[in-house]
Coordinates of C-alpha atoms in Angstrom, one line a residue:
Chain A
X1 CA 0.1 -0.1 -0.1
X2 CA 1.4 3.2 -0.7
X3 CA 1.1 6.2 2.0
X4 CA -0.6 8.8 1.1
X5 CA 0.3 12.0 2.6
X6 CA 3.9 12.7 1.9
X7 CA 6.5 14.7 4.3
X8 CA 8.7 16.3 1.2
X9 CA 11.9 18.1 2.6
X10 CA 12.2 21.3 1.9
X11 CA 15.1 20.3 -0.1
X12 CA 12.6 18.3 -2.2
X13 CA 10.0 20.9 -2.9
X14 CA 11.9 22.9 -4.7
X15 CA 12.7 20.2 -7.3
X16 CA 9.5 20.2 -7.3
X17 CA 9.1 22.7 -8.2
X18 CA 11.6 23.7 -10.9
X19 CA 10.5 20.2 -12.3
X20 CA 6.9 21.9 -13.1
X21 CA 8.9 25.0 -14.2
X22 CA 10.7 22.9 -17.4
X23 CA 7.6 21.5 -17.7
X24 CA 5.4 24.3 -18.1
X25 CA 7.5 25.7 -20.2
X26 CA 7.9 22.3 -22.7
X27 CA 4.8 23.0 -22.8
X28 CA 3.9 27.1 -23.5
X29 CA 6.6 25.7 -26.4
X30 CA 4.5 22.5 -27.9
X31 CA 1.1 24.5 -27.8
X32 CA 2.6 27.1 -30.0
X33 CA 2.9 24.6 -32.7
X34 CA -1.3 25.3 -32.3
X35 CA -2.0 28.2 -31.6
X36 CA -0.7 31.6 -31.5
X37 CA 1.7 33.7 -29.0
X38 CA 4.4 32.0 -27.2
X39 CA 4.1 34.2 -24.3
X40 CA 0.5 33.9 -23.8
X41 CA 0.9 30.5 -23.8
X42 CA 3.6 30.3 -21.6
X43 CA 1.7 33.0 -19.1
X44 CA -0.7 30.2 -18.3
X45 CA 0.9 27.3 -18.4
X46 CA 3.6 28.5 -16.2
X47 CA 0.5 30.2 -13.7
X48 CA -2.4 27.0 -14.4
X49 CA 1.0 24.3 -13.4
X50 CA 2.5 26.1 -10.8
X51 CA -0.6 26.4 -8.7
X52 CA -1.8 23.2 -9.4
X53 CA 1.8 22.7 -7.8
X54 CA 0.7 24.1 -4.6
X55 CA -2.2 23.0 -4.5
X56 CA -0.8 19.0 -4.2
X57 CA 2.0 19.9 -2.4
X58 CA -0.6 21.4 0.9
X59 CA -2.4 17.9 -0.4
X60 CA 0.0 15.9 0.4
X61 CA 1.8 17.8 3.3
X62 CA -2.0 18.3 4.9
X63 CA -4.2 15.7 4.6
X64 CA -3.7 12.5 6.1
X65 CA -6.8 10.4 4.8
X66 CA -6.0 6.9 5.0
X67 CA -9.0 6.3 2.0
X68 CA -8.5 5.9 -1.0
X69 CA -12.3 7.9 -2.5
X70 CA -11.3 10.9 -0.5
X71 CA -8.3 11.2 -1.4
X72 CA -8.2 11.1 -5.0
X73 CA -10.8 13.1 -4.8
X74 CA -9.2 15.6 -3.0
X75 CA -6.6 15.4 -5.8
X76 CA -9.3 15.8 -8.1
X77 CA -10.1 18.8 -7.0
X78 CA -6.3 20.1 -5.9
X79 CA -6.3 20.2 -10.1
X80 CA -9.2 21.6 -11.0
X81 CA -8.4 24.4 -8.2
X82 CA -4.9 24.6 -9.5
X83 CA -6.2 26.2 -13.2
X84 CA -9.2 28.1 -12.6
X85 CA -7.2 29.8 -10.6
X86 CA -4.4 29.6 -13.1
X87 CA -6.4 30.6 -16.0
X88 CA -7.7 33.7 -14.1
X89 CA -4.1 34.8 -12.8
X90 CA -2.8 34.0 -15.9
X91 CA -5.8 36.3 -17.7
X92 CA -4.9 38.8 -15.3
X93 CA -1.4 39.1 -15.7
X94 CA -2.1 38.9 -20.3
X95 CA -4.2 42.6 -19.6
X96 CA -7.4 40.7 -20.4
X97 CA -10.3 40.8 -18.6
X98 CA -11.6 37.4 -17.9
X99 CA -14.7 38.1 -18.2
X100 CA -13.9 38.0 -21.1
X101 CA -13.5 33.9 -21.5
X102 CA -16.9 33.9 -20.2
X103 CA -18.6 35.1 -22.8
X104 CA -15.7 33.1 -25.3
X105 CA -16.5 30.1 -23.2
X106 CA -15.0 27.7 -25.8
X107 CA -11.2 29.3 -25.0
X108 CA -12.2 28.7 -21.2
X109 CA -13.2 25.8 -21.8
X110 CA -10.0 24.7 -23.9
X111 CA -7.8 26.2 -21.4
X112 CA -8.7 24.4 -18.5
X113 CA -9.5 20.9 -19.7
X114 CA -5.5 22.2 -21.4
X115 CA -5.0 22.8 -18.3
X116 CA -6.3 19.2 -16.0
X117 CA -4.7 16.9 -18.2
X118 CA -0.9 18.1 -18.4
X119 CA -1.8 18.6 -14.6
X120 CA -3.6 15.7 -13.9
X121 CA -0.5 13.7 -16.4
X122 CA 2.4 15.5 -14.9
X123 CA 1.2 14.8 -10.9
X124 CA 0.7 11.0 -12.3
X125 CA 4.4 10.8 -13.2
X126 CA 5.5 12.8 -9.7
X127 CA 2.7 10.6 -8.1
X128 CA 4.5 7.1 -9.6
X129 CA 8.4 8.8 -9.0
X130 CA 7.3 9.5 -5.2
X131 CA 6.4 5.6 -5.8
X132 CA 9.0 3.8 -7.2
X133 CA 11.8 5.8 -4.8
X134 CA 8.7 4.3 -1.8
X135 CA 9.9 0.8 -3.3
X136 CA 13.5 0.8 -4.0
X137 CA 13.8 2.7 -0.3
X138 CA 11.9 -0.2 1.0
X139 CA 14.1 -2.3 -1.2
X140 CA 17.3 -0.6 0.4
X141 CA 15.9 -1.1 3.2
X142 CA 15.5 -5.1 3.3
X143 CA 17.9 -5.2 1.3
X144 CA 20.6 -3.1 5.1
X145 CA 18.1 -5.6 7.2
X146 CA 19.6 -8.3 6.3
X147 CA 23.0 -7.9 5.7
X148 CA 23.1 -6.3 8.5
X149 CA 21.4 -9.4 10.3
X150 CA 24.1 -11.7 8.9
X151 CA 27.2 -9.8 10.3
X152 CA 25.2 -9.8 13.2
X153 CA 25.6 -14.4 13.2
X154 CA 29.1 -13.9 12.0
X155 CA 29.7 -11.7 14.7
X156 CA 28.4 -13.7 17.1
X157 CA 29.9 -16.8 16.2
X158 CA 33.5 -15.3 16.7
X159 CA 32.3 -13.3 19.9
X160 CA 31.3 -17.1 21.4
X161 CA 34.3 -18.4 19.9
X162 CA 36.4 -16.6 21.6
X163 CA 33.9 -16.7 25.1
X164 CA 34.3 -20.1 25.2
X165 CA 37.9 -19.7 25.4
X166 CA 38.4 -17.4 27.3
X167 CA 41.7 -16.5 28.5
X168 CA 40.4 -15.6 32.6
X169 CA 38.3 -18.1 32.4
X170 CA 41.0 -20.5 30.3
X171 CA 44.2 -19.7 32.2
X172 CA 43.2 -19.8 36.2
X173 CA 41.0 -23.0 35.1
X174 CA 44.3 -24.7 34.0
X175 CA 46.3 -23.1 37.8
X176 CA 43.1 -24.3 39.3
X177 CA 44.3 -28.0 38.1
X178 CA 48.0 -27.5 38.7
X179 CA 47.9 -26.6 41.7
X180 CA 45.2 -30.1 42.1
X181 CA 47.2 -32.2 41.1
X182 CA 50.0 -32.3 44.3
X183 CA 47.1 -31.6 46.3
X184 CA 43.9 -33.6 45.4
X185 CA 44.8 -35.5 42.8
X186 CA 40.3 -37.0 42.6
X187 CA 39.4 -33.1 42.6
X188 CA 42.0 -32.8 39.6
X189 CA 40.0 -35.0 37.2
X190 CA 37.4 -34.3 37.7
X191 CA 37.7 -30.5 37.0
X192 CA 39.8 -31.9 34.0
X193 CA 36.8 -33.9 32.5
X194 CA 34.3 -30.4 33.5
X195 CA 36.4 -28.7 31.6
X196 CA 36.8 -31.2 28.6
X197 CA 33.2 -32.2 28.8
X198 CA 32.4 -28.1 28.2
X199 CA 35.1 -26.9 25.7
X200 CA 33.2 -30.2 23.6
X201 CA 30.6 -29.9 24.2
X202 CA 30.7 -26.4 23.7
X203 CA 32.5 -26.2 20.4
X204 CA 30.5 -28.3 19.0
X205 CA 27.9 -26.1 20.1
X206 CA 29.2 -23.2 17.8
X207 CA 28.5 -24.9 14.5
X208 CA 24.7 -26.1 15.5
X209 CA 22.7 -23.8 14.5
X210 CA 19.7 -25.3 17.2
X211 CA 20.0 -27.8 19.6
X212 CA 18.0 -28.4 22.0
X213 CA 17.2 -27.6 25.3
X214 CA 18.9 -30.1 27.8
X215 CA 22.0 -30.0 25.5
X216 CA 22.7 -26.8 26.2
X217 CA 21.5 -27.1 30.4
X218 CA 24.3 -29.8 29.8
X219 CA 26.9 -28.0 29.7
X220 CA 25.4 -25.6 31.3
X221 CA 26.4 -27.7 34.3
X222 CA 29.8 -28.4 33.8
X223 CA 30.6 -24.9 33.4
X224 CA 29.3 -24.1 36.7
X225 CA 30.5 -26.7 37.9
X226 CA 34.9 -25.5 37.4
X227 CA 33.7 -22.8 39.2
X228 CA 31.9 -23.9 41.9
X229 CA 35.1 -26.3 42.0
X230 CA 36.8 -23.1 42.1
X231 CA 35.0 -20.7 44.2
X232 CA 34.2 -23.7 46.8
X233 CA 31.0 -22.6 48.9
X234 CA 30.8 -18.7 47.5
X235 CA 29.3 -19.9 45.1
X236 CA 25.7 -22.3 45.0
X237 CA 24.1 -23.3 41.5
X238 CA 20.5 -24.2 41.5
X239 CA 18.8 -26.3 38.3
X240 CA 14.9 -25.8 38.1
X241 CA 14.6 -27.8 35.1
X242 CA 11.2 -29.1 33.8
X243 CA 10.1 -32.4 33.2
X244 CA 10.0 -33.9 29.8
X245 CA 11.4 -30.3 27.9
X246 CA 15.1 -31.2 27.3
X247 CA 13.9 -32.1 23.7
X248 CA 12.1 -28.4 22.9
X249 CA 14.5 -26.7 20.4
X250 CA 16.2 -24.3 21.7
X251 CA 19.3 -22.2 20.4
X252 CA 23.3 -22.2 21.6
X253 CA 24.8 -19.3 23.6
X254 CA 22.0 -17.8 25.0
X255 CA 22.0 -19.6 28.3
X256 CA 25.9 -20.1 28.6
X257 CA 27.2 -16.2 27.9
X258 CA 23.6 -14.7 30.8
X259 CA 25.3 -17.5 33.5
X260 CA 28.6 -16.5 32.7
X261 CA 28.0 -12.6 33.4
X262 CA 25.4 -14.3 36.4
X263 CA 29.0 -15.4 37.9
X264 CA 31.6 -13.1 36.9
X265 CA 30.2 -10.1 37.1
X266 CA 27.6 -10.8 39.9
X267 CA 28.7 -13.6 42.6
X268 CA 32.9 -13.5 41.7
X269 CA 33.4 -10.1 43.1
X270 CA 30.8 -10.1 46.0
X271 CA 32.4 -11.0 49.2
X272 CA 30.7 -13.4 50.3
X273 CA 29.7 -14.9 47.0
X274 CA 25.7 -16.1 46.5
X275 CA 23.8 -18.4 44.4
X276 CA 22.8 -19.0 41.6
X277 CA 19.2 -20.5 40.1
X278 CA 18.3 -21.4 36.7
X279 CA 15.4 -22.1 35.3
X280 CA 12.7 -23.8 32.1
X281 CA 9.3 -24.1 32.6
X282 CA 6.9 -24.5 29.6
X283 CA 3.4 -21.9 29.7
X284 CA 1.1 -23.4 27.2
X285 CA 3.5 -22.8 23.7
X286 CA 5.7 -20.9 25.4
X287 CA 9.0 -21.9 26.8
X288 CA 10.2 -20.0 29.7
X289 CA 14.1 -19.3 30.5
X290 CA 14.8 -18.1 34.2
X291 CA 18.4 -17.2 35.9
X292 CA 18.7 -15.4 38.3
X293 CA 21.5 -14.0 41.3
X294 CA 22.0 -12.7 44.4
X295 CA 25.3 -11.2 43.2
X296 CA 26.3 -7.9 43.1
X297 CA 23.0 -5.7 40.8
X298 CA 23.9 -4.4 37.2
X299 CA 23.2 -1.0 38.6
X300 CA 26.5 -1.1 41.1
X301 CA 28.4 -2.3 38.8
X302 CA 27.4 0.0 36.8
X303 CA 28.6 -2.7 33.7
X304 CA 27.4 -2.3 30.1
X305 CA 25.2 -5.0 28.2
X306 CA 27.2 -5.7 25.4
X307 CA 26.6 -9.2 26.0
X308 CA 23.4 -8.7 26.5
X309 CA 22.0 -6.4 23.6
X310 CA 23.9 -9.5 21.3
X311 CA 21.6 -11.8 22.6
X312 CA 18.5 -10.2 22.4
X313 CA 18.8 -9.1 18.3
X314 CA 19.5 -13.0 18.1
X315 CA 16.5 -13.8 19.9
X316 CA 14.0 -11.3 17.8
X317 CA 15.7 -12.6 14.8
X318 CA 16.1 -16.0 15.5
X319 CA 11.7 -15.7 16.1
X320 CA 10.5 -12.8 14.2
X321 CA 10.6 -10.7 17.1
X322 CA 8.5 -12.9 19.4
X323 CA 11.1 -13.2 21.8
X324 CA 10.7 -11.9 25.0
X325 CA 14.0 -10.8 26.6
X326 CA 13.4 -8.8 29.6
X327 CA 16.2 -7.8 32.8
X328 CA 14.8 -7.3 35.7
X329 CA 16.6 -6.4 40.0
X330 CA 16.0 -9.5 42.3
X331 CA 14.7 -8.6 44.8
X332 CA 17.7 -8.3 47.4
X333 CA 19.7 -8.4 45.1
X334 CA 21.1 -8.8 42.2
X335 CA 19.7 -9.7 38.7
X336 CA 17.3 -11.8 37.0
X337 CA 17.9 -12.3 33.2
X338 CA 13.8 -13.8 31.6
X339 CA 13.9 -15.2 28.7
X340 CA 10.8 -16.5 26.6
X341 CA 10.5 -17.7 23.4
X342 CA 8.4 -19.0 20.8
X343 CA 7.6 -23.6 21.3
X344 CA 8.4 -23.9 17.7
X345 CA 7.0 -27.1 16.7
X346 CA 7.6 -28.5 13.2
Chain B
X1 CA 68.3 -9.9 57.7
X2 CA 65.5 -10.6 60.1
X3 CA 63.6 -13.0 58.6
X4 CA 61.3 -12.1 55.1
X5 CA 57.4 -12.5 55.6
X6 CA 54.9 -12.8 53.4
X7 CA 50.8 -12.9 52.6
X8 CA 48.9 -14.0 49.2
X9 CA 45.9 -13.1 48.1
X10 CA 43.9 -14.7 45.9
X11 CA 39.7 -15.4 46.1
X12 CA 40.2 -19.7 44.9
X13 CA 42.0 -21.4 47.5
X14 CA 43.8 -23.8 45.2
X15 CA 45.4 -21.1 43.7
X16 CA 47.4 -20.2 47.4
X17 CA 47.9 -22.8 47.8
X18 CA 49.6 -23.4 44.7
X19 CA 51.5 -20.4 44.6
X20 CA 52.5 -21.1 48.6
X21 CA 54.1 -24.5 47.7
X22 CA 55.6 -23.2 44.3
X23 CA 56.5 -20.8 46.4
X24 CA 58.1 -22.7 49.6
X25 CA 60.3 -24.6 46.7
X26 CA 62.3 -22.1 45.6
X27 CA 62.5 -19.6 48.6
X28 CA 62.2 -22.2 51.9
X29 CA 63.0 -19.2 54.1
X30 CA 60.3 -17.0 53.0
X31 CA 57.5 -17.1 55.8
X32 CA 53.7 -16.7 54.9
X33 CA 52.2 -15.3 58.0
X34 CA 49.5 -15.3 55.8
X35 CA 46.4 -15.8 53.6
X36 CA 43.0 -13.7 52.1
X37 CA 40.8 -14.3 50.3
X38 CA 39.3 -11.1 49.3
X39 CA 40.1 -6.8 49.2
X40 CA 39.5 -6.0 52.7
X41 CA 40.7 -9.1 53.8
X42 CA 44.6 -9.4 52.5
X43 CA 44.2 -5.0 54.1
X44 CA 43.8 -7.2 57.1
X45 CA 47.1 -8.9 57.1
X46 CA 48.9 -5.9 55.8
X47 CA 47.9 -4.1 58.8
X48 CA 48.7 -7.5 61.6
X49 CA 51.6 -8.9 60.2
X50 CA 53.6 -5.8 58.3
X51 CA 54.8 -8.2 55.6
X52 CA 57.7 -7.2 53.5
X53 CA 56.0 -8.8 50.6
X54 CA 52.1 -8.8 49.3
X55 CA 51.4 -11.5 46.3
X56 CA 47.5 -9.6 44.9
X57 CA 46.2 -11.1 43.0
X58 CA 44.3 -8.6 40.7
X59 CA 40.6 -9.8 40.0
X60 CA 39.3 -10.6 43.9
X61 CA 36.5 -9.6 45.6
X62 CA 35.5 -7.0 47.7
X63 CA 39.2 -4.3 46.9
X64 CA 40.8 -5.5 43.1
X65 CA 44.8 -6.5 43.9
X66 CA 45.0 -3.2 42.8
X67 CA 42.9 -1.2 44.7
X68 CA 44.6 -3.2 47.6
X69 CA 47.9 -2.3 46.2
X70 CA 47.7 1.9 46.2
X71 CA 46.5 1.7 49.6
X72 CA 50.2 -0.2 51.1
X73 CA 52.6 0.3 48.3
X74 CA 54.4 2.6 51.1
X75 CA 54.8 -0.7 53.5
X76 CA 55.8 -3.2 51.2
X77 CA 56.4 -4.3 47.7
X78 CA 53.8 -5.5 45.7
X79 CA 54.2 -8.3 43.5
X80 CA 50.5 -8.8 41.2
X81 CA 49.6 -12.1 40.4
X82 CA 47.5 -12.6 37.0
X83 CA 45.8 -15.4 35.1
X84 CA 45.3 -12.6 32.4
X85 CA 44.6 -9.4 32.1
X86 CA 45.9 -7.3 28.9
X87 CA 46.3 -3.7 30.2
X88 CA 47.5 -4.7 33.0
X89 CA 50.3 -6.5 31.7
X90 CA 51.4 -3.7 28.9
X91 CA 50.9 -1.1 32.5
X92 CA 53.7 -3.2 34.5
X93 CA 56.0 -3.6 32.3
X94 CA 55.7 0.1 30.9
X95 CA 56.0 0.2 35.0
X96 CA 59.1 -2.0 35.7
X97 CA 56.3 -3.1 38.7
X98 CA 57.2 -6.6 39.8
X99 CA 53.9 -9.7 38.5
X100 CA 53.5 -13.2 37.8
X101 CA 50.9 -15.3 35.4
X102 CA 48.9 -18.1 36.3
X103 CA 49.4 -21.4 36.0
X104 CA 52.3 -20.1 38.4
X105 CA 55.5 -21.9 36.9
X106 CA 58.7 -22.4 38.6
X107 CA 61.2 -21.0 37.0
X108 CA 59.2 -17.8 36.3
X109 CA 58.5 -17.3 39.5
X110 CA 63.2 -17.8 40.7
X111 CA 63.3 -14.5 38.8
X112 CA 60.4 -13.0 40.6
X113 CA 61.9 -14.9 44.1
X114 CA 65.6 -13.6 43.2
X115 CA 64.8 -10.1 42.3
X116 CA 62.7 -9.3 45.8
X117 CA 66.0 -11.0 47.7
X118 CA 68.7 -8.8 45.5
X119 CA 65.8 -5.3 46.1
X120 CA 65.7 -6.3 49.4
X121 CA 69.4 -6.4 50.5
X122 CA 70.1 -3.1 49.7
X123 CA 66.7 -1.9 51.6
X124 CA 64.5 -3.4 54.2
X125 CA 62.2 -0.5 52.9
X126 CA 60.0 -0.4 50.0
X127 CA 61.2 1.8 47.2
X128 CA 59.6 5.0 48.0
X129 CA 58.4 6.0 44.6
X130 CA 56.2 2.6 44.3
X131 CA 52.9 4.5 45.5
X132 CA 53.3 7.0 42.9
X133 CA 54.0 4.3 40.2
X134 CA 50.3 2.5 41.6
X135 CA 48.7 5.6 42.0
X136 CA 49.7 6.3 37.6
X137 CA 49.1 2.8 37.4
X138 CA 45.4 3.1 38.7
X139 CA 44.7 6.0 36.5
X140 CA 46.0 4.5 33.6
X141 CA 43.3 1.4 33.2
X142 CA 40.7 3.1 34.8
X143 CA 41.7 5.0 31.2
X144 CA 41.0 1.4 30.0
X145 CA 38.2 0.3 31.6
X146 CA 34.7 2.0 30.7
X147 CA 33.8 5.5 32.3
X148 CA 31.0 5.8 35.0
X149 CA 28.5 7.3 32.5
X150 CA 24.7 6.1 32.9
X151 CA 24.1 2.7 31.6
X152 CA 21.1 1.0 33.2
X153 CA 18.5 2.8 33.6
X154 CA 15.4 1.4 36.5
X155 CA 12.1 1.3 35.3
X156 CA 8.9 -0.3 37.3
X157 CA 7.1 -3.2 35.9
X158 CA 4.1 -5.4 36.4
X159 CA 6.6 -7.7 37.8
X160 CA 9.8 -5.2 39.1
X161 CA 12.1 -3.7 38.3
X162 CA 12.9 -3.4 34.7
X163 CA 16.7 -2.5 34.2
X164 CA 16.7 -1.1 30.1
X165 CA 20.1 -0.7 28.9
X166 CA 20.5 2.9 27.8
X167 CA 22.3 1.4 23.9
X168 CA 19.1 0.4 23.8
X169 CA 17.2 3.8 24.1
X170 CA 15.7 5.5 21.6
X171 CA 15.3 8.7 23.3
X172 CA 13.9 10.0 26.3
X173 CA 10.9 13.0 26.5
X174 CA 10.2 15.1 30.1
X175 CA 6.8 15.2 30.3
X176 CA 4.3 16.2 33.8
X177 CA 6.9 15.1 36.4
X178 CA 7.8 11.6 34.6
X179 CA 10.8 11.3 32.3
X180 CA 9.3 9.1 29.4
X181 CA 12.0 6.1 28.2
X182 CA 10.9 5.7 25.0
X183 CA 13.1 2.1 23.3
X184 CA 11.7 -0.3 19.9
X185 CA 9.6 -1.8 21.9
X186 CA 8.0 0.1 23.6
X187 CA 7.9 3.1 26.3
X188 CA 7.9 3.6 29.5
X189 CA 7.8 6.6 33.1
X190 CA 10.4 7.1 35.6
X191 CA 11.0 10.0 37.8
X192 CA 14.5 10.8 37.2
X193 CA 14.9 14.9 35.0
X194 CA 15.6 14.9 31.7
X195 CA 18.5 17.3 33.7
X196 CA 19.5 15.3 35.8
X197 CA 20.0 12.3 32.9
X198 CA 21.4 14.4 30.6
X199 CA 24.5 15.2 33.0
X200 CA 24.4 11.5 33.8
X201 CA 24.7 9.9 30.5
X202 CA 27.7 9.5 27.5
X203 CA 27.4 13.2 25.7
X204 CA 28.6 11.5 22.9
X205 CA 25.5 9.4 22.3
X206 CA 22.3 11.0 23.9
X207 CA 22.1 15.0 22.3
X208 CA 19.9 17.5 23.4
X209 CA 17.8 18.1 21.3
X210 CA 15.0 20.1 22.5
X211 CA 14.8 21.2 26.1
X212 CA 13.0 18.5 27.4
X213 CA 14.4 15.4 24.9
X214 CA 18.2 13.2 24.8
X215 CA 18.2 11.9 21.1
X216 CA 20.3 8.8 21.1
X217 CA 22.3 9.6 18.2
X218 CA 22.5 5.8 17.2
X219 CA 18.8 6.0 16.8
X220 CA 18.7 8.9 14.2
X221 CA 18.7 7.6 11.0
X222 CA 17.8 11.1 8.5
X223 CA 18.4 13.9 9.8
X224 CA 15.4 17.1 7.2
X225 CA 14.3 20.7 6.8
X226 CA 10.7 20.8 7.5
X227 CA 9.1 23.3 4.9
X228 CA 9.2 25.6 8.5
X229 CA 12.5 25.7 8.3
X230 CA 13.1 23.3 11.4
X231 CA 15.0 20.2 11.8
X232 CA 13.4 17.1 11.9
X233 CA 15.2 13.6 12.9
X234 CA 13.9 10.7 11.9
X235 CA 13.9 7.8 14.5
X236 CA 14.9 4.3 12.6
X237 CA 13.0 2.4 15.7
X238 CA 10.8 3.5 16.2
X239 CA 9.9 4.7 13.0
X240 CA 8.4 8.3 14.5
X241 CA 9.7 11.9 13.8
X242 CA 11.6 14.7 16.5
X243 CA 12.0 18.8 16.2
X244 CA 15.1 19.8 16.9
X245 CA 14.6 23.7 18.9
X246 CA 16.3 26.2 17.6
X247 CA 18.6 26.4 20.2
X248 CA 20.3 23.0 19.1
X249 CA 19.9 23.8 16.6
X250 CA 23.8 24.1 15.7
X251 CA 24.7 20.4 17.1
X252 CA 23.8 19.2 13.1
X253 CA 25.8 22.2 11.5
X254 CA 28.0 19.6 10.6
X255 CA 26.2 17.5 9.4

């Protein structure tokens, strides 16, 4: 559907007027071939053309109707008013009494109909130009949207690849294992197993675009276990996953960065530590996932949510804006991130 | 020479134990008089035991290793311990501050220990320029960190306090006693006035275009001039237009 109301900028309006002047001149030249003095044709055609043009500009600026019939009527009356006005103005300028034309009414009718015919043609011309440029704009917009979303996917892939082997996490974990080798072999083995498990799952997952919820939760368990071994009593965690929803599809690398955020920026920097709760449940046609921590809140940290914006954008593009993503303050402390996605059934 | 004392501060127990074991290996007459698992504890230990050396993990709860160092640099020598802090390591190298990387290797630790022994032999008190060096480091690292501009807006919603990242806010508009917060997918009201927001938000991102309007420049799609000569901003989302008042016209002069 075409938008009837056009927000023309000053520059655009000026271009339209300039084009109109040009057309008017061309019309006057063509008419001279059939009718006498050129200057008279020129004056009438300019007067009528400019007045029609001004009427149209006004209509585009101020008429907001969405009804095509009403709009067509407005355009038609604009043409009539412009032609008649232009005719009267032209008569004055050529120093003829417009009343003379009322007696020679065939002359009046001829000028009016010429005005209407050319006015219609030129208005149609401008309208189609607007329509074409609107269509082009829309195509361009679509293209930009597609390219941006492709770029974002690639970027997030890279970012997540980096995140999994985030150096601080990697080296701290390796130091821990190294330390444990001297003091507690069993624990060292366990931690190494978790670490391997986590790496294998997360590296395999970045190559797939859809995975199941249970795969994601599995990886997160391994990830949290590593932190648990490192942080001891300071980190508590709980999984509250509803039964029988593990096989639902869920995109990879959505929950993991949120859990990472909660630990790294929420619980790790807090002296007394905290708890992280990961819950998932089915609610009619939606899958609701909550990641809650009792660490330092985002406000306190003034931590910017770069990773969060990325997650929101990815959810929006994966679920056609039907996903919901919210960051809330947890009571009494910490942060809750809520995700709600429609359940896709093939 | 009296016995040399040191403290170890790291939030992870295994890492403290490991460093302690390594130190015992390469410097067996060093006395580890205390272990701290966070910033405040580390400060306490320094106050209680007056150690000659403090091994400080950079990322610790409470105060960071850097913050602890700032407070104790006039009393003891500092060795920073870190798994990976790109900026910090670069800064340490520039200022010749001692640091070791986790996982700590025996060979690397030996170099640090030799250096510390030499320094302590020359003078039992830490170099007098150490506090100044730490201060410079702090300043340099702060410059690399995120600035303190407002990153989140608290908005009350049906089920609690929602947090909206300022990056996602299209514009703020004064409306009676409240301020309207507009994002691509909705509007909310907050109590914080425009004036206060303007002071706290990043001025490179949020521009004042009207007495009561702050716009996120990343959300501007097009700037055009209306027939009446006013500047009109077309936004990417929501698809709305905002008018620039004459007072703030100059902001768009170069565009």
